[in-house]
Coordinates of C-alpha atoms and ligand atoms in Angstrom, one line a residue:
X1 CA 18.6 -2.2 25.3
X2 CA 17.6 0.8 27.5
X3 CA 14.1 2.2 27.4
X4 CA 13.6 5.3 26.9
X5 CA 11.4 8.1 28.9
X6 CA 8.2 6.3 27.4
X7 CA 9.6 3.1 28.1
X8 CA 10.2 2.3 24.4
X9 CA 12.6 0.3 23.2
X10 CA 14.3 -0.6 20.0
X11 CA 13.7 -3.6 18.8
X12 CA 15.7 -2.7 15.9
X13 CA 19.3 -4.2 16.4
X14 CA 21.3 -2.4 14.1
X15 CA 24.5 -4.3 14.1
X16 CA 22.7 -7.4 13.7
X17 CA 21.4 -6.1 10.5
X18 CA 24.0 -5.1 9.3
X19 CA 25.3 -8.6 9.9
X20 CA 22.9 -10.4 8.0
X21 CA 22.9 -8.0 5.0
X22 CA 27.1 -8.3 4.6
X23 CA 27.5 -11.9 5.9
X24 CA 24.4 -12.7 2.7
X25 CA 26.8 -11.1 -0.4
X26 CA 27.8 -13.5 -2.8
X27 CA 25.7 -16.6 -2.2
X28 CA 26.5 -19.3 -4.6
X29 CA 24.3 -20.1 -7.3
X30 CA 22.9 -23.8 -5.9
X31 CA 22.2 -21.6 -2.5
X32 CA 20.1 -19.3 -4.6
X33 CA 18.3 -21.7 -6.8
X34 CA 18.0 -23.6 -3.3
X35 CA 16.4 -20.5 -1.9
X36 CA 13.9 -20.4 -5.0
X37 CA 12.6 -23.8 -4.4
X38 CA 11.8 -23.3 -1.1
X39 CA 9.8 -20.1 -1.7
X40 CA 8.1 -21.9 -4.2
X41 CA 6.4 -23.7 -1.2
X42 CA 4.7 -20.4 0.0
X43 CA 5.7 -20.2 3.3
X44 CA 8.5 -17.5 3.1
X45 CA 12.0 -16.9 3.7
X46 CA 14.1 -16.1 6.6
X47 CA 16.0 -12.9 6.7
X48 CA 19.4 -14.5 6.1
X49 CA 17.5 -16.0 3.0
X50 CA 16.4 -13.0 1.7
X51 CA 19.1 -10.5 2.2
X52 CA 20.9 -13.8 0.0
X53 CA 18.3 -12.8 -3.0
X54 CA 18.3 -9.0 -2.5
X55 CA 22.5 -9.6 -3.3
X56 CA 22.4 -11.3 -6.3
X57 CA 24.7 -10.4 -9.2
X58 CA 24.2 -12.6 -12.1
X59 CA 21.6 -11.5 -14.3
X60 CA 20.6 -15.4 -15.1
X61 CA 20.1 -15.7 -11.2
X62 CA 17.9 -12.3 -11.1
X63 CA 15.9 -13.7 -14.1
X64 CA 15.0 -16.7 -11.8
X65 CA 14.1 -14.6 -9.1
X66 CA 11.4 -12.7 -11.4
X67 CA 10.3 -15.5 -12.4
X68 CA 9.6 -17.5 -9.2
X69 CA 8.4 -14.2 -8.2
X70 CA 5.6 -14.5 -11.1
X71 CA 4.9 -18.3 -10.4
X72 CA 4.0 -17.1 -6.5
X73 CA 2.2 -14.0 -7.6
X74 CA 0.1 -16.1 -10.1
X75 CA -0.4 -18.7 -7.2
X76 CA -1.6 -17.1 -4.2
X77 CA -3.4 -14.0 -6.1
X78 CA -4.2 -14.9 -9.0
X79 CA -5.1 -11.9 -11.8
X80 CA -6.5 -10.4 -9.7
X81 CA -5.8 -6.3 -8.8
X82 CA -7.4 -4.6 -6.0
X83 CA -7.2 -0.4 -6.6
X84 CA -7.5 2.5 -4.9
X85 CA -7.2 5.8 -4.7
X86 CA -5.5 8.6 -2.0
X87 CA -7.2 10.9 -0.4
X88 CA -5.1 14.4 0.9
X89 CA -7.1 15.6 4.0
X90 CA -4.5 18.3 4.8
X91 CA -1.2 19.2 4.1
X92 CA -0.2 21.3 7.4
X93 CA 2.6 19.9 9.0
X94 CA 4.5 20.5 11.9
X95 CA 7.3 18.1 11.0
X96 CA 10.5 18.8 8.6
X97 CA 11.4 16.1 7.3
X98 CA 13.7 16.6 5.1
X99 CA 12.4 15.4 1.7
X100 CA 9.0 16.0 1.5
X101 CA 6.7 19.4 0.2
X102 CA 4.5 19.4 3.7
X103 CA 7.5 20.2 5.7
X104 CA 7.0 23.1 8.1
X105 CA 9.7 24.9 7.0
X106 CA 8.4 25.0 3.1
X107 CA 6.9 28.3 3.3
X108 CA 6.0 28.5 -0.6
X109 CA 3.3 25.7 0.0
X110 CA -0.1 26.8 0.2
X111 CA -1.5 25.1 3.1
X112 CA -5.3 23.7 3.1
X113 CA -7.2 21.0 5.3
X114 CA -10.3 20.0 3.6
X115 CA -13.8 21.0 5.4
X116 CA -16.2 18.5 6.0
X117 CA -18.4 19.7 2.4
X118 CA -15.0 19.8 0.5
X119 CA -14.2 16.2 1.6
X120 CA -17.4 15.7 0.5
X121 CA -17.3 16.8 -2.6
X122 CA -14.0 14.7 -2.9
X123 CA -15.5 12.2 -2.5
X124 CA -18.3 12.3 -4.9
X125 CA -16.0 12.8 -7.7
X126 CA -14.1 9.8 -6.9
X127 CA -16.8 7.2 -6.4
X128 CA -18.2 8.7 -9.6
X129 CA -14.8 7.5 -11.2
X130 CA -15.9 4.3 -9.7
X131 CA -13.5 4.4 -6.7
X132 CA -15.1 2.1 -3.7
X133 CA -11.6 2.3 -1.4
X134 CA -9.4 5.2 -0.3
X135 CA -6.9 5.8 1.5
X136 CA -6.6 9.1 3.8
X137 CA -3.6 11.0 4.1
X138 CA -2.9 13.9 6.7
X139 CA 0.0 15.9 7.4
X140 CA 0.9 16.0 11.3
X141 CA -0.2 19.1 13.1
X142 CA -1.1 19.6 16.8
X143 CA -4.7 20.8 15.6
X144 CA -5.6 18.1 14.3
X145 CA -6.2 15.0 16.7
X146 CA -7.5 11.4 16.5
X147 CA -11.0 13.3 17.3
X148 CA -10.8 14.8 14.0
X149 CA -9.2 12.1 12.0
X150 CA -12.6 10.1 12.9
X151 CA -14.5 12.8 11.8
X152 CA -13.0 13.0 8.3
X153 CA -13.6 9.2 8.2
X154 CA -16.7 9.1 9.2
X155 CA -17.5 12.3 6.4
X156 CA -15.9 9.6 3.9
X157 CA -18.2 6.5 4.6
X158 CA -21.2 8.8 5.3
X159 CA -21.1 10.5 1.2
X160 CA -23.1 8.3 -1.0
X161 CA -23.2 9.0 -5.0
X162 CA -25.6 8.0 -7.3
X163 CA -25.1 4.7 -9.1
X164 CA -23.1 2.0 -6.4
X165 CA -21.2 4.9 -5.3
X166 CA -20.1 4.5 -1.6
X167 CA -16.8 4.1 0.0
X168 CA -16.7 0.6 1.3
X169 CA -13.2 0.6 2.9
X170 CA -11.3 3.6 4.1
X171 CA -7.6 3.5 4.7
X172 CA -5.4 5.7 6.9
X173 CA -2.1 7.6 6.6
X174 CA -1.4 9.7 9.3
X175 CA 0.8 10.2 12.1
X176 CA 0.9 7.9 14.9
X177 CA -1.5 8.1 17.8
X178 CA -1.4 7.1 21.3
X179 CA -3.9 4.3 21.8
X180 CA -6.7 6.0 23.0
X181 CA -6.5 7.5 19.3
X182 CA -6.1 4.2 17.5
X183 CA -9.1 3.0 19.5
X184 CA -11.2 5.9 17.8
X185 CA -10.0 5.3 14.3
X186 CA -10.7 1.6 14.9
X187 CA -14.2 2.3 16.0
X188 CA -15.2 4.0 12.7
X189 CA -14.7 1.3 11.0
X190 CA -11.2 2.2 9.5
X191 CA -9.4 -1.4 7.4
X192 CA -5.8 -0.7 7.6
X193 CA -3.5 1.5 9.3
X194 CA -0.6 2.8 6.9
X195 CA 2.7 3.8 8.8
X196 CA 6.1 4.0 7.2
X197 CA 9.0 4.2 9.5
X198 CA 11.0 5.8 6.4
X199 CA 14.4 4.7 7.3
X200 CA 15.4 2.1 10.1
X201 CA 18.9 3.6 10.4
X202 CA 18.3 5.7 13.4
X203 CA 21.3 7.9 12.9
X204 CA 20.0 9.0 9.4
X205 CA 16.3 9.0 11.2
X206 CA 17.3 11.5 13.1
X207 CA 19.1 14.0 11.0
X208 CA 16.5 13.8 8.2
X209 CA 13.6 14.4 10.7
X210 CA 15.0 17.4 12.6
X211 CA 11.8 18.9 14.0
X212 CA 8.2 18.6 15.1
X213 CA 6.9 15.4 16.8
X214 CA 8.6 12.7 14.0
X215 CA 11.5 13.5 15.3
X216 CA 10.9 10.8 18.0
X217 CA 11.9 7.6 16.2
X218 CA 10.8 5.2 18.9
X219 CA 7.6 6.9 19.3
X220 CA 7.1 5.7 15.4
X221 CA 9.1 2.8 15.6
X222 CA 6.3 1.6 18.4
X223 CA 2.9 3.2 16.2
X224 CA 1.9 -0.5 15.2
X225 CA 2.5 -1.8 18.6
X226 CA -0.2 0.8 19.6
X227 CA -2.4 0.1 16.4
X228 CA -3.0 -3.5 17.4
X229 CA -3.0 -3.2 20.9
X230 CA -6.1 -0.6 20.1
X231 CA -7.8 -3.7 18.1
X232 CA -6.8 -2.6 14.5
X233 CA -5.4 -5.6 13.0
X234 CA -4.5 -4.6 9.2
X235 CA -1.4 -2.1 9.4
X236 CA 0.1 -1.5 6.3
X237 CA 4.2 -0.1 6.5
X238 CA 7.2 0.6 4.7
X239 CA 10.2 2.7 4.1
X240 CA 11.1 5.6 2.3
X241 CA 13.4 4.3 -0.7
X242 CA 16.0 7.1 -1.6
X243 CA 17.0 7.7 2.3
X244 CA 19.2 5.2 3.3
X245 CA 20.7 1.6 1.8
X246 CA 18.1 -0.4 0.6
X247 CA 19.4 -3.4 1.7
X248 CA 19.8 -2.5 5.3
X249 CA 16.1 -0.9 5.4
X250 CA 14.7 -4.0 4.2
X251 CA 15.9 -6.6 6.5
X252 CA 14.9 -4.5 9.6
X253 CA 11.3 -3.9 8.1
X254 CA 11.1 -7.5 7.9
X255 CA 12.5 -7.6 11.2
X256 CA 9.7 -5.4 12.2
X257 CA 7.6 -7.8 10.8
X258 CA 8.3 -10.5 12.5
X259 CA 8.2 -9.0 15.8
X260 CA 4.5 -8.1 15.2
X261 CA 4.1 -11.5 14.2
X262 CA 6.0 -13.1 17.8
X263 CA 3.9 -10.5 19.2
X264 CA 0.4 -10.5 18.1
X265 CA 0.6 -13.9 16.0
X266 CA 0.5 -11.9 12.9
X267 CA 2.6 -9.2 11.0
X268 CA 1.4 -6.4 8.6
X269 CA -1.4 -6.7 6.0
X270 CA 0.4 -4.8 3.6
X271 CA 3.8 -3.2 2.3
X272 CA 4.4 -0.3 0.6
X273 CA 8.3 0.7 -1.4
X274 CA 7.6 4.1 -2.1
X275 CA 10.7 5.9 -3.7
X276 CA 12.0 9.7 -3.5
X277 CA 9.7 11.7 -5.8
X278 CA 10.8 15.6 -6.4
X279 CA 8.9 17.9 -3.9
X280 CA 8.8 21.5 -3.3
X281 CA 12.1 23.1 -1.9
X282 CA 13.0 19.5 -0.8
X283 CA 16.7 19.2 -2.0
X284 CA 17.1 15.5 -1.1
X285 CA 13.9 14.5 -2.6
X286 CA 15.8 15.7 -5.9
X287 CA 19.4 14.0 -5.2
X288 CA 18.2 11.1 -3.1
X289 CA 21.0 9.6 -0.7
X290 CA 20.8 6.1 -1.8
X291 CA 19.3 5.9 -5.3
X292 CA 18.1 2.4 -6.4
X293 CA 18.0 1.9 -9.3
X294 CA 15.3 -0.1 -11.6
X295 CA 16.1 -3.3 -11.3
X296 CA 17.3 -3.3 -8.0
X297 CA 14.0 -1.9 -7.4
X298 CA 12.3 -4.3 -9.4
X299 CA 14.4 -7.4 -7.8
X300 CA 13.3 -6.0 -4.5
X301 CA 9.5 -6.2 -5.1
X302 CA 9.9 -9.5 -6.7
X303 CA 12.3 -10.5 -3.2
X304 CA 9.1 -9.1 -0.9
X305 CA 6.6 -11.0 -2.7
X306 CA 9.1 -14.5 -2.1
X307 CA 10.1 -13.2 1.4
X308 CA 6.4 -12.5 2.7
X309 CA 4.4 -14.0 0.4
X310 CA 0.6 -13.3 1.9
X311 CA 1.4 -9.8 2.9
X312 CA -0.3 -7.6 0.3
X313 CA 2.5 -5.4 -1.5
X314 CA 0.9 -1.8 -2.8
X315 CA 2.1 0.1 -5.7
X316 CA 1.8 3.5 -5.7
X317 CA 1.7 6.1 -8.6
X318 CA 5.2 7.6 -7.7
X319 CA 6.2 4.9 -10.3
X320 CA 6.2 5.4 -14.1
X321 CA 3.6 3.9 -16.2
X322 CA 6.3 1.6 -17.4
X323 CA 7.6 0.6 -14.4
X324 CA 4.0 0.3 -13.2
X325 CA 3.6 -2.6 -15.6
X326 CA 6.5 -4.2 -15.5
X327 CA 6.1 -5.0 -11.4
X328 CA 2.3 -6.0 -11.9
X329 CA 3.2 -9.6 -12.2
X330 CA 6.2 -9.5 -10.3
X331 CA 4.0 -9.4 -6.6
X332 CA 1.9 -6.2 -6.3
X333 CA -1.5 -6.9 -5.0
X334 CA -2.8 -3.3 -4.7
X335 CA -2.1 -0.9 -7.3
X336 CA -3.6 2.9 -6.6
X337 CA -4.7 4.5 -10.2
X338 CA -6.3 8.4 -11.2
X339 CA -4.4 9.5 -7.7
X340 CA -3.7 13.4 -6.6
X341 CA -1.2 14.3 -3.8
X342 CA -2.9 17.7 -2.4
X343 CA -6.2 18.5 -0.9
X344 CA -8.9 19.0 -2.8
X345 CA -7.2 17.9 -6.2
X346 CA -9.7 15.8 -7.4
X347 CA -12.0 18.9 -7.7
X348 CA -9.4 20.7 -9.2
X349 CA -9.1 21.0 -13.1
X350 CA -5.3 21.2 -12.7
X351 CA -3.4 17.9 -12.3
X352 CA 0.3 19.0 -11.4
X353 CA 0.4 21.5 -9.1
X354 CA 3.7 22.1 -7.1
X355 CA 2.6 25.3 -5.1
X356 CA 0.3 22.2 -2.9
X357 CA 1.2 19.0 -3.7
X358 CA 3.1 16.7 -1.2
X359 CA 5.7 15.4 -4.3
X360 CA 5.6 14.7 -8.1
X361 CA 3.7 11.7 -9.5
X362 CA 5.1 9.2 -12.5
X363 CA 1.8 8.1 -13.4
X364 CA -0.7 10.8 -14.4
X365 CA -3.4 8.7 -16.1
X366 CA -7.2 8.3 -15.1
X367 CA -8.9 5.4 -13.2
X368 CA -10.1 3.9 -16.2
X369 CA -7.2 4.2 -18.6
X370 CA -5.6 1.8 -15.5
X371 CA -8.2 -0.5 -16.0
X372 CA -7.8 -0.5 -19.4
X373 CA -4.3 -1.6 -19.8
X374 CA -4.5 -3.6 -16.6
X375 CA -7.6 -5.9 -18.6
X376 CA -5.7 -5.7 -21.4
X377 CA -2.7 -7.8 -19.2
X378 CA -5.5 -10.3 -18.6
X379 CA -5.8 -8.5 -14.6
X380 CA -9.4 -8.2 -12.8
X381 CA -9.8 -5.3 -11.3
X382 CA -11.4 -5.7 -7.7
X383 CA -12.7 -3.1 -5.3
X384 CA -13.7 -6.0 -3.0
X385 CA -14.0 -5.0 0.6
X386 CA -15.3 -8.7 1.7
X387 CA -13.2 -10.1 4.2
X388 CA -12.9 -6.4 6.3
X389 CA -16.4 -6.2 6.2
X390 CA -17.1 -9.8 7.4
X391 CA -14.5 -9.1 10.1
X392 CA -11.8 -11.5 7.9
X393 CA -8.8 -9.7 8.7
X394 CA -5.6 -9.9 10.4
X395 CA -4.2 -13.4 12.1
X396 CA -7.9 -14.5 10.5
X397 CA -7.2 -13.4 7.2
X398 CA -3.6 -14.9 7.1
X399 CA -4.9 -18.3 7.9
X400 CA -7.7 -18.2 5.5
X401 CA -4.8 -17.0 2.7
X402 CA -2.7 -19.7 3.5
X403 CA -5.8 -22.5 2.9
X404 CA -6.6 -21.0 -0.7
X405 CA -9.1 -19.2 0.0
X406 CA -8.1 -15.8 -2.1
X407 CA -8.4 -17.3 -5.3
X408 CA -11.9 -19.5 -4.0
X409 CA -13.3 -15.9 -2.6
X410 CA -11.2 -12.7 -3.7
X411 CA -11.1 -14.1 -7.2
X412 CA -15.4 -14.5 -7.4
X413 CA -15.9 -10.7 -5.7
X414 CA -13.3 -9.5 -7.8
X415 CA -15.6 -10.0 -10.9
X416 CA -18.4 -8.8 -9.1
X417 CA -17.3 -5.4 -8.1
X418 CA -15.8 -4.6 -12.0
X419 CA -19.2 -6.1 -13.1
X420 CA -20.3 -3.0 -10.8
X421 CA -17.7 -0.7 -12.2
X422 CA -18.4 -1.7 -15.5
X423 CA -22.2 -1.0 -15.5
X424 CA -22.1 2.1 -13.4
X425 CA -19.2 3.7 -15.2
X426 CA -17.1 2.6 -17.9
X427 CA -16.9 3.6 -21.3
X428 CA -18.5 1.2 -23.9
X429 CA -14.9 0.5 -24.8
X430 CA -13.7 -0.2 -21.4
X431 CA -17.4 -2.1 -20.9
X432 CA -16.7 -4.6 -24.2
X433 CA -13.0 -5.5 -23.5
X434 CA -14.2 -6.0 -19.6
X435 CA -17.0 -8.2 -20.1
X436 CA -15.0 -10.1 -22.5
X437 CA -12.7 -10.8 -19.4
X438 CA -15.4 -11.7 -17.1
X439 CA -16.7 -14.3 -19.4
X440 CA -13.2 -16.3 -19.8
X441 CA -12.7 -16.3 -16.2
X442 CA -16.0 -17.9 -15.7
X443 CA -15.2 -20.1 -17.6
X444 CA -12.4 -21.2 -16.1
X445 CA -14.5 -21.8 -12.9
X446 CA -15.5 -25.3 -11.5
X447 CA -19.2 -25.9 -12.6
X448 CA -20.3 -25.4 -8.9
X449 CA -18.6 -22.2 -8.1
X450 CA -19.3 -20.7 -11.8
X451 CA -23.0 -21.0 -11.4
X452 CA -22.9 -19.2 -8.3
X453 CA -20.9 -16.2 -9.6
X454 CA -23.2 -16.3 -12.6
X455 CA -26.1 -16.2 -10.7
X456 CA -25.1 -12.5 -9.1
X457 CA -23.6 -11.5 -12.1
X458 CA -26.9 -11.9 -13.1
X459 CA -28.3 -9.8 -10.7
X460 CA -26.0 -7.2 -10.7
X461 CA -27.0 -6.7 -14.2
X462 CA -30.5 -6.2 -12.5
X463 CA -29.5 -3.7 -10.6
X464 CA -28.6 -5.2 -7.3
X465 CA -24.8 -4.0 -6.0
X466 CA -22.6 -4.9 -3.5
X467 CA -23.0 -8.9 -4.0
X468 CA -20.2 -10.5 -2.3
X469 CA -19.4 -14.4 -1.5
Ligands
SAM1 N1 2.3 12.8 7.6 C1 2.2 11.4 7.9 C2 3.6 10.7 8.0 O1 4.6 11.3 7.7 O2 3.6 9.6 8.5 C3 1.4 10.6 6.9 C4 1.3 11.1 5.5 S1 2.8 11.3 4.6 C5 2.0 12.4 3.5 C6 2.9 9.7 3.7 C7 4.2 9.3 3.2 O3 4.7 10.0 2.1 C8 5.4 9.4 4.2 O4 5.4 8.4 5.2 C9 6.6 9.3 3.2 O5 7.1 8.0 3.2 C10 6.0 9.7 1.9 N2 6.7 10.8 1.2 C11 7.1 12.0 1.8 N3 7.7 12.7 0.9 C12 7.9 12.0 -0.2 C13 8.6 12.2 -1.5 N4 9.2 13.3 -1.7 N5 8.5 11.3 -2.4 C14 7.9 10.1 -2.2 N6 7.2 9.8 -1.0 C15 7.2 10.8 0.0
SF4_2 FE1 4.6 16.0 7.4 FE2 4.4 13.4 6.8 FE3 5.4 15.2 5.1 FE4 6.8 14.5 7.2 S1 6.2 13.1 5.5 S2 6.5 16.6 6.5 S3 5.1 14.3 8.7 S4 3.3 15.1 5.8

């Protein structure tokens, strides 16, 4: 492969895609069920292996997958649901791509970048919904540089409510940065790095993204390269479902993965599956491409959670409340609730707002309504920021994963931080059915470990916040 005038290349071998995804159609059955028991084991698939699962046609067969899917959810995580909200920064964009509301060329979108006192204010409205991690998200424009992206973060971590509030792990969605850039966002203290690479299919890449600085798919193609190399370990990606065949973008983001993995001995934190939502004069956003439909959808989280099985899988609220619920015990980890898709929404009584928002959400309802049916599923909320704050992430994090410790450590701080949640802000409603909760799962702790967690229960109830194990 030829480099190109950067001396990128891509790592991305089409044809060999391709390859795996037609030679895996039509698996038999005792290859499938074969495939299931092996995943069982926690240690992944290959990519022949899961391109098999993505194919499968007999409903019995998909009804194994789901529940596999479940038994490895349940194992490695637990109940456990970490949640988050997204923060717009700006929606001025340079790009056009071709199905979302930001694009350049979408002159009927009011365009606004937060100040520093109206990201402020953002933010004090969330953590007084009880929010303790965000995600940023920025359009791409040649104003705004890694400079300023620090600045906004820095704003974020610097605005501290009343009560426990404080943001205690800020996220990134922006464009990719050379890295000198990365290097700034990793030193203010930034956990992951989001990127999606939207579709793999270069040819389709290139005719959906035909202006502004996206337009260079190597340049993307190479942002987590750049991440890690500037010391951020935790990079989150994905692709855009909707653009291209799902089957096809799938096997070369887990080839992606895995050549992060050869590279820097460990692939991404997260993965995101976000599909088309309607946006503003964004024709294809409407009529995607390559619909998928629900249960392929569903099948495909459930195939990510058996192909990759300590990579965190995020659920966004593009999805319907239904749907939302349905793939909670089918693999996702990370579920963002009460979320807006412009800047400044959360200070604005309006929730749907076309004229600035980026695209259309499924799920409209608050923070705390989550919570509520999420407890009522038996989940734990968790806000806990732990392992990034003790410098437990990337190849670290994936070795501690592997050895059990999410359910001896995540589970524990997940009870603390909605014991925090539930003092500082929860309804009495929410506060009964949640402490309810707590006490079972205490109970369901070895003696040694429950007296621990009972002892800073305890204290939170005294007032003390941010306890973590
Ligand atoms: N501007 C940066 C970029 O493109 O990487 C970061 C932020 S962009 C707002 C975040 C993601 O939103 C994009 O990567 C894309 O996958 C997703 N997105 C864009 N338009 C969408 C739509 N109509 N429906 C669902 N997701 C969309
Ligand atoms: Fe801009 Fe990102 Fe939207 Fe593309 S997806 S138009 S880069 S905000």
């Amino acid at each position: 492969m030829k480099p190109d005038s950067n001396g990128l290349v891509n790592f991305i071998d089409e044809q060999k895609v391709w390859e795996i995804v037609h030679s895996a159609a039509g698996a038999e059955s005792s290859r499938i069920l074969e495939i299931l028991d092996k995943a069982l084991e926690l240690k992944g698939l290959s990519l022949e292996e899961t391109a098999m699962l993505l194919q499968v046609e007999d409903p019995e067969l998909n009804e194994a997958i789901f529940e596999t899917a479940r038994k490895v959810k349940q194992g490695i995580y637990g109940n456990r649901m970490v949640l988050f909200a997204p923060l717009y920064i700006t929606n001025e964009c340079g790009n056009r791509c071709a199905y979302c509301g930001f694009k350049a060329t979408n002159k009927e979108l009011l365009r606004r970048t937060l100040t520093a006192d109206e990201i402020r204010q953002e933010v004090s409205v969330l953590e007084n919904q009880g929010h303790k991690r965000l995600l940023l998200v920025y359009g791409e424009h040649p104003k705004f540089g890694a400079d300023w992206i620090a600045d906004t973060v820095r704003t974020v971590y610097d605005t501290v409510s009343e009560k426990s509030g404080e943001i205690r792990r800020v996220n990134i969605n922006c464009a990719p940065l050379d890295t000198e850039g990365f290097r700034k966002l990793h030193e203010v203290g930034i956990g992951t790095y989001q990127c999606f690479q939207e579709t793999y299919h270069r040819k389709t890449y290139a005719e959906l993204h035909p202006g502004g600085h996206k337009k260079d798919y190597l340049w993307r193609l190479h942002a987590m390269h750049r991440a890690m190399e500037a010391g951020i370990d935790d990079v989150g990606m994905g692709t855009l479902l909707g653009l291209y065949d799902y089957r096809f973008d799938t096997i070369a983001l887990l080839s992606h993965a895995a050549e992060l993995e050869d590279r820097f001995g460990v692939g991404p934190h997260t993965l995101s599956f976000p599909r088309l939502e309607p946006a503003l004069n964004a024709e294809i956003a409407f009529n995607p491409p390559y619909p998928i439909p629900d249960e392929e959808f569903k099948r495909l989280v459930a195939v990510l959670r058996l192909s990759v099985p300590y990579t965190g899988l995020i659920l966004s609220t593009r999805e319907s409340k239904r749907m939302r619920r349905e793939l909670l015990d089918l693999g996702v980890s990370q579920l963002s609730a009460g979320s807006r898709t412009y800047p400044g929404a959360y200070s604005d009584p309006d929730y749907d707002r076309p004229d600035v928002q980026q695209f259309c959400i499924g799920d409209n309802r608050s923070l705390e309504e989550v919570i509520s049916e999420i407890v009522a599923h038996g989940y734990v909320p968790s806000w806990c920021t732990a392992c990034y704050r003790a410098g437990r992430t990337g190849e670290h994090f994936m070795e501690l994963a592997k050895k059990g410790f999410i359910q001896k450590f995540c589970h524990p701080n997940a009870l603390l931080t909605f014991k925090e949640y539930l003092l500082d802000y929860a309804h009495s409603d929410t506060q009964s059915k949640g402490n309810a909760l707590i006490k079972t799962e205490l109970e369901n702790f070895v003696a040694k470990r429950r007296a621990g967690v009972a002892e800073r229960l305890e204290r939170i109830e005294n007032g003390e916040r941010d306890l973590y194990l």
